Coordinates of C-alpha atoms in Angstrom, one line a residue:
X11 CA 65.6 -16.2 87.7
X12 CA 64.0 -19.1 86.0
X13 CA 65.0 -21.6 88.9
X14 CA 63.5 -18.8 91.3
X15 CA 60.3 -18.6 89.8
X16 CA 59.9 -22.3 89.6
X17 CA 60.8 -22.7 93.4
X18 CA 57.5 -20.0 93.9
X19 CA 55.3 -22.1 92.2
X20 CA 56.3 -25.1 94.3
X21 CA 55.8 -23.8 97.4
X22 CA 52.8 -22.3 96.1
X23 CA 51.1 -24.9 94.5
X24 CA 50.6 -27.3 97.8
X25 CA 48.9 -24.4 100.1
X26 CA 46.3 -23.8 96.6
X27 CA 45.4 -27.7 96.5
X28 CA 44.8 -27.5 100.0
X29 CA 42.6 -24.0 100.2
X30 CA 39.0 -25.0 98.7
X31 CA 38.1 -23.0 95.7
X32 CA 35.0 -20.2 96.4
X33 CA 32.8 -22.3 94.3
X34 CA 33.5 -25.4 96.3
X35 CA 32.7 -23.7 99.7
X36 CA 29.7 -22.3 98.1
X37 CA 28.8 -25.7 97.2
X38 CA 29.3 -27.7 100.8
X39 CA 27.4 -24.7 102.4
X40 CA 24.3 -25.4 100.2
X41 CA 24.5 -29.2 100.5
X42 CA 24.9 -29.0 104.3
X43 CA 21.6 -26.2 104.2
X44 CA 19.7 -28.8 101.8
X45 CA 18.8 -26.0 99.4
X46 CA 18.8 -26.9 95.5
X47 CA 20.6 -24.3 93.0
X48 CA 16.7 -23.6 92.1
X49 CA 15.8 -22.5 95.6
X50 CA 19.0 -20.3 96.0
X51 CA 18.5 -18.3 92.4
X52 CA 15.3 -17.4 93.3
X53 CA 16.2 -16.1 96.5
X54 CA 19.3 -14.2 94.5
X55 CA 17.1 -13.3 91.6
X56 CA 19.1 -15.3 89.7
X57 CA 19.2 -18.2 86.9
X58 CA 20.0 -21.8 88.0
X59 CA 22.8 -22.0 85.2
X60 CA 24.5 -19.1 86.9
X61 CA 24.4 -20.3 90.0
X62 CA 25.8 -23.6 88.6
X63 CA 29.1 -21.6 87.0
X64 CA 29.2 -20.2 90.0
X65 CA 29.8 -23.4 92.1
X66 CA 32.0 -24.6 89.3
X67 CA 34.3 -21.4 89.4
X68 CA 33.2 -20.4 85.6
X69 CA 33.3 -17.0 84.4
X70 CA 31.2 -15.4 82.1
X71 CA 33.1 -13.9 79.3
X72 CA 30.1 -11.4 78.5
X73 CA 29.9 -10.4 81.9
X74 CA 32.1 -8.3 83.8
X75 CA 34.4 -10.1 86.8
X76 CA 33.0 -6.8 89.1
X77 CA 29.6 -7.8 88.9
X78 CA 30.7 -11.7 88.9
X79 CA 32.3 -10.8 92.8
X80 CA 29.6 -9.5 93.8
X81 CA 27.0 -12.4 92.9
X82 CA 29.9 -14.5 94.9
X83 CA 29.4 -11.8 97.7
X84 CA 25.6 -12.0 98.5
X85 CA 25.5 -16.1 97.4
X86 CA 27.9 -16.2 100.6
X87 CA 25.9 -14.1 102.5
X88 CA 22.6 -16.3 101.7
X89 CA 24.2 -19.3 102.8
X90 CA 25.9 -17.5 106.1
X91 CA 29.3 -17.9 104.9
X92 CA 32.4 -15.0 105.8
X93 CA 32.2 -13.2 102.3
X94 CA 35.4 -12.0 102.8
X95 CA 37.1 -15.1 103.3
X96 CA 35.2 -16.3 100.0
X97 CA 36.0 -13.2 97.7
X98 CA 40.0 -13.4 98.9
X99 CA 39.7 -17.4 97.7
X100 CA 37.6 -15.9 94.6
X101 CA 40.6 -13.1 94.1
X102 CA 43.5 -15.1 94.7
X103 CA 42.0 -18.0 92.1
X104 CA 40.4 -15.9 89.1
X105 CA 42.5 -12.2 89.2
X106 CA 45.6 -11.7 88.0
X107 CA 48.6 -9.8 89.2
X108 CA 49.5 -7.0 86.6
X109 CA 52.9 -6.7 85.4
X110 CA 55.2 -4.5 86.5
X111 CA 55.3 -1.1 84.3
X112 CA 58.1 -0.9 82.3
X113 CA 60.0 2.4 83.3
X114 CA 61.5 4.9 80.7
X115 CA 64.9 6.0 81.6
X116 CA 64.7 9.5 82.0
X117 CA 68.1 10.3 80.4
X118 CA 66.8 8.8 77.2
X119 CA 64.1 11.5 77.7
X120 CA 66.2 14.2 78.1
X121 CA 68.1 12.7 74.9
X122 CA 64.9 12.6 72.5
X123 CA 63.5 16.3 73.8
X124 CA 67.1 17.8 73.0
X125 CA 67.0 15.8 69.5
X126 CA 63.8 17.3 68.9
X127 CA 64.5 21.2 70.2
X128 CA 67.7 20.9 67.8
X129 CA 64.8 20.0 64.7
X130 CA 62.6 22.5 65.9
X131 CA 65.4 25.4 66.1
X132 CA 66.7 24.3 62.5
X133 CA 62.9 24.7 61.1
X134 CA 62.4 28.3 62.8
X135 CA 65.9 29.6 61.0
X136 CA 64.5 27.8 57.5
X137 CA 61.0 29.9 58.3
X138 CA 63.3 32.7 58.8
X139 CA 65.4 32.9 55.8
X140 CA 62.4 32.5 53.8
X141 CA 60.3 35.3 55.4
X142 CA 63.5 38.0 55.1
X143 CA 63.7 36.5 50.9
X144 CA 60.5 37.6 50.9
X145 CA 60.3 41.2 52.5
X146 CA 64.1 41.9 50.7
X147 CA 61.9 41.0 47.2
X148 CA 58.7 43.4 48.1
X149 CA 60.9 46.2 48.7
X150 CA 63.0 46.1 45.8
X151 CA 60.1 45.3 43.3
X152 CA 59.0 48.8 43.2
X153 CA 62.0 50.3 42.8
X154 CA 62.9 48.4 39.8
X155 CA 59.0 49.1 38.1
X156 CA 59.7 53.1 38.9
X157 CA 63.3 53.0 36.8
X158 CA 61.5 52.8 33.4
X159 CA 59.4 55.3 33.8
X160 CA 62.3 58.4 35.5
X161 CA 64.3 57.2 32.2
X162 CA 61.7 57.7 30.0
X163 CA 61.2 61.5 30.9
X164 CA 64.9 62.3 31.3
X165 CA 65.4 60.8 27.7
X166 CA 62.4 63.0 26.7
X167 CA 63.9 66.2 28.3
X168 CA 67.3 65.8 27.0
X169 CA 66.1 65.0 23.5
X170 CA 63.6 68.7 24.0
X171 CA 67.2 70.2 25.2
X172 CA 69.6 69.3 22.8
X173 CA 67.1 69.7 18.9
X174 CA 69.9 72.1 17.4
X175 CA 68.2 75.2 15.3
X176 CA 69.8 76.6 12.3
X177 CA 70.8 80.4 12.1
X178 CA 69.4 82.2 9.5
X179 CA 71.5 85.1 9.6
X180 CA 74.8 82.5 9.0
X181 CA 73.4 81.1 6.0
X182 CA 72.4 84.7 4.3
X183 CA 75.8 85.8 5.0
X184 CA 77.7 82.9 3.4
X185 CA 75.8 83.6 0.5
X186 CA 75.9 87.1 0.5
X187 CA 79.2 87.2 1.0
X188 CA 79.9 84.4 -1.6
X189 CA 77.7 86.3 -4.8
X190 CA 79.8 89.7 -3.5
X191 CA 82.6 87.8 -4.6
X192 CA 81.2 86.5 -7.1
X193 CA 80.1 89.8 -8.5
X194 CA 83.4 91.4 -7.6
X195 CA 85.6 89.5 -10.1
X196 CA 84.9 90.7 -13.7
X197 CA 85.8 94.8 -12.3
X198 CA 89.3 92.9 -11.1
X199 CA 90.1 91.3 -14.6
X200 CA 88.7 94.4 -16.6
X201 CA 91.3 96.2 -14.7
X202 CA 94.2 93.9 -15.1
X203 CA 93.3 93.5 -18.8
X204 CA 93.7 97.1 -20.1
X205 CA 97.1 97.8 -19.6
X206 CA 98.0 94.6 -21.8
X207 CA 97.2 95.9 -25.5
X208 CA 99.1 92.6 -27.5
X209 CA 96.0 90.1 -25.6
X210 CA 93.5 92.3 -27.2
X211 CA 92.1 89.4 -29.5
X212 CA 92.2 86.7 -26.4
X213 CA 90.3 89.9 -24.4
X214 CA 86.7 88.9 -25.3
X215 CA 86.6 85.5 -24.6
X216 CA 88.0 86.0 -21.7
X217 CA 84.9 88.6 -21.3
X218 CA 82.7 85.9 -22.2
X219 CA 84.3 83.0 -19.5
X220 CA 83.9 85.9 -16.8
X221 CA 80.5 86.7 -17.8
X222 CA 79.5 83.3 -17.9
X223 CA 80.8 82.7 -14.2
X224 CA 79.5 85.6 -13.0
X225 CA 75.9 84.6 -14.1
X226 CA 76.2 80.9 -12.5
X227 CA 77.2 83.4 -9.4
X228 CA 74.6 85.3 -9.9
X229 CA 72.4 82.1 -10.2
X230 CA 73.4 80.9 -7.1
X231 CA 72.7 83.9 -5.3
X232 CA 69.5 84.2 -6.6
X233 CA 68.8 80.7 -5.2
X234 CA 69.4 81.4 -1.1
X235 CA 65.6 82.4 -0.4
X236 CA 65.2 78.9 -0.7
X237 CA 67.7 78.1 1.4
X238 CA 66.3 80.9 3.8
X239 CA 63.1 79.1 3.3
X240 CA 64.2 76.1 5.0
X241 CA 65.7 77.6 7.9
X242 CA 62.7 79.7 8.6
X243 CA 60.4 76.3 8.4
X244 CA 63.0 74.9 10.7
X245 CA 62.7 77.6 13.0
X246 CA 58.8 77.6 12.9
X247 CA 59.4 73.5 13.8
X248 CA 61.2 74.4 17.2
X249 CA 59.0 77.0 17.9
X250 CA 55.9 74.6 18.1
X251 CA 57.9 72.2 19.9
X252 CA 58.9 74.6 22.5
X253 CA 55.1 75.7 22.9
X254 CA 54.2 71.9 22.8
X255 CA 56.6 71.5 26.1
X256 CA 55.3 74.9 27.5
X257 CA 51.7 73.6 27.5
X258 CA 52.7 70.0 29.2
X259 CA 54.5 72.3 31.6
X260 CA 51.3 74.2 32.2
X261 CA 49.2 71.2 32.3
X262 CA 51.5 69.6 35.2
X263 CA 51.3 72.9 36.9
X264 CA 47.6 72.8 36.6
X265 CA 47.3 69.6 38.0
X266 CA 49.4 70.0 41.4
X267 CA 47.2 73.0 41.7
X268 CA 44.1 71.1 42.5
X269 CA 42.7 70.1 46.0
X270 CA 44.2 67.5 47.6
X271 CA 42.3 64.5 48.3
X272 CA 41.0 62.8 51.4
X273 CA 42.0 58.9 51.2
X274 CA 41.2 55.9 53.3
X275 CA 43.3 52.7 53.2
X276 CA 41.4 49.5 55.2
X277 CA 44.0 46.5 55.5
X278 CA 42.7 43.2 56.1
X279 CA 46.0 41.5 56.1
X280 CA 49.8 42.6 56.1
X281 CA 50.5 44.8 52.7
X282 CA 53.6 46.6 50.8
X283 CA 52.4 50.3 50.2
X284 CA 54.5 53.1 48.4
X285 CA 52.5 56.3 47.8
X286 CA 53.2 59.2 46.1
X287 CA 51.2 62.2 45.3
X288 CA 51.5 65.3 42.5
X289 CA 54.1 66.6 44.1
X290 CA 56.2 64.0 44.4
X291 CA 55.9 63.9 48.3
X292 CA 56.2 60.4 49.7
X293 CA 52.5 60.0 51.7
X294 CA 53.1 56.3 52.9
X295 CA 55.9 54.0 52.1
X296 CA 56.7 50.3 53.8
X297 CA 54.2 47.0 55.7
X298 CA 50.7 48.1 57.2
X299 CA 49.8 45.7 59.6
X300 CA 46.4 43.5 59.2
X301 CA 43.4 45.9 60.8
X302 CA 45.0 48.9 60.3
X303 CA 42.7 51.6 59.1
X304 CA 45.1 54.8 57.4
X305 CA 43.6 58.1 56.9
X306 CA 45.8 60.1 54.8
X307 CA 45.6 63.4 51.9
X308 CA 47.4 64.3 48.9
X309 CA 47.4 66.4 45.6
X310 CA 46.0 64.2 42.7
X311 CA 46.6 62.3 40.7
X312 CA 47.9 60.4 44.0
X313 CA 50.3 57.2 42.6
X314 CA 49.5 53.7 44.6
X315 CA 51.3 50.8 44.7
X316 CA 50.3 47.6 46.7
X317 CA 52.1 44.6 46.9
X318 CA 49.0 42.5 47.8
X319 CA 45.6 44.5 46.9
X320 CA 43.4 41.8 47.4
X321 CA 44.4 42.3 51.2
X322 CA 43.5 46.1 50.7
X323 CA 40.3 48.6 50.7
X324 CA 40.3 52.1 49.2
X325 CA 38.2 55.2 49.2
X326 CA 38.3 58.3 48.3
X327 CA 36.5 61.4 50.0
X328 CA 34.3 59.1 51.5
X329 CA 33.3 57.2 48.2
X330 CA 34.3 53.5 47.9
X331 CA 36.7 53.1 44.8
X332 CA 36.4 49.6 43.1
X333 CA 39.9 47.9 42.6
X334 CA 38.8 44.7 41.4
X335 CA 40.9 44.6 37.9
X336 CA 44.4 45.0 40.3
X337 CA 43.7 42.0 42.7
X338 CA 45.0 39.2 40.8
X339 CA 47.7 38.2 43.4
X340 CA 50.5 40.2 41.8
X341 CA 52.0 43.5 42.6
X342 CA 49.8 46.3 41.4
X343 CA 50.3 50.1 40.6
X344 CA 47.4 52.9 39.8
X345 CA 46.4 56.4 40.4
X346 CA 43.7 58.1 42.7
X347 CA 41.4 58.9 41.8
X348 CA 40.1 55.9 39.5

């Protein structure tokens, strides 16, 4: 290749000594007319000094080599020369061949796009995962927050349910039945005592013993109306409890009676809802869509939960209700109205 290019030159070089340069046949042609380089610039509009790099084959590095051909051009044409001959002799000794353009192999191409749809695909499954982690995490949030709160009132009912209350009538009769007894045994030993007549010196303090006992009997009877006392405040206790859970009862009753409510829920941006009124009655549950403007009623107090309020508007019968204090960025749950 090297041998080649140096043959080229060779055979070149001889033909571009002998071919006079643009500048030189601009030269002769002047001399032969007997003009001056003063005479020919002021014909061109010119300066002498450019006319002068212009016989010598000079460029002008501030000037560009289009406007450089084309004072070549009408300099030729002054001085009744073939301008074409002169700008090939101008072309073939001041412009340069570009090199070739290096081509891409298309199969290394092909190569680099698949590399980079592989990437691409592997990012979009990453995106993925983490967009499912997230929905999977806004819908069990509210489940767990709603746990405490069902515990809370089954723990309250079954501890309403199972208060024991005493019987009154079972504690009289125990000591009833006990002082009866009680009273009953000095008639038994009188009557198993007469028919002995040699224990008639132990008889009397075995009188006394009996009527001693019977006394502390007697004692102890006298001593259940305070027992009964007890059970009756006892009684009185679950009384007002019971009325206690027959007024909440009443109260919750009163409340689902009232008129439901006309709500409006504007959505600037995706948002987890879960709403519930009085009732219980599931109103809207699940993602709203960004721009979607939901129109819906229920029996207050309505409970709202949002996963992202700040993306979220609210009013009520027509009235705008402020929600400022639950958009911090965090899930938050309330109740209509405010």
């Amino acid at each position: 290749m090297v041998s080649e290019e140096n043959a080229a030159e060779e055979n070149n070089s001889p033909s571009q000594e002998n071919t006079p340069s643009p500048g030189q046949m601009l030269r002769e042609r002047r001399e032969a007319l007997g003009l001056s380089q003063q005479q020919v610039a002021e014909k061109l509009f010119l300066k002498a000094n450019q006319i002068n790099d212009l016989e010598e084959d000079r460029l002008d590095d501030n000037a560009s080599i289009t406007f450089t051909k084309g004072y070549v051009r009408n300099y030729a044409k002054q001085l009744g020369l073939d301008s074409a001959a002169v700008i090939a002799a101008f072309e073939q000794k001041h412009v340069k061949a570009d090199p070739p353009a290096k081509l891409q192999s298309f199969s290394r191409r092909v190569a680099k796009q698949t590399h980079d749809d592989r990437w691409m695909m592997v990012t979009y499954l990453i995106l993925l995962l983490i967009i499912a982690g997230v929905v999977a995490w806004w819908y069990q949030q509210p489940s767990d927050d709603t746990q405490p709160e069902e515990s809370i009132v089954s723990s309250v009912k079954e501890e309403a349910s199972s208060t024991p209350i005493p019987s009154a009538t079972s504690v009289g009769g125990i000591s009833t039945s006990g002082a009866n007894d009680t009273l009953g045994a000095p008639d038994s030993v009188d009557s198993s005592s007469t028919p002995l007549a040699g224990e008639s010196d132990q008889a009397p303090a075995n009188n006394n013993e009996i009527q001693s006992a019977g006394n502390e009997d007697v004692e102890q009877a006298t001593n259940v109306p305070d027992e009964s006392n007890n059970v009756t405040a006892l009684i009185a206790q679950s009384d007002d409890n019971r009325v206690d859970l027959d007024t909440v009862t009443r109260t919750s009753a009163a409340e689902s009676d009232l008129p439901p409510i006309s709500m409006t829920f504007t959505f600037d941006d995706d948002c987890w809802v879960n709403i519930k009124d009085a009732n219980g009655e599931a109103i809207a549950y699940g993602v709203k869509q960004s721009g979607r403007v939901m129109e819906i009623q229920g029996v207050p107090p309505v409970e709202v939960t949002l996963g992202a309020p700040d993306n979220v508007r609210i009013s009520v019968n027509g009235e705008p209700v402020d929600i400022s204090a639950y958009q911090n960025g965090r899930t938050s749950r309330f109740s209509l109205p405010i």
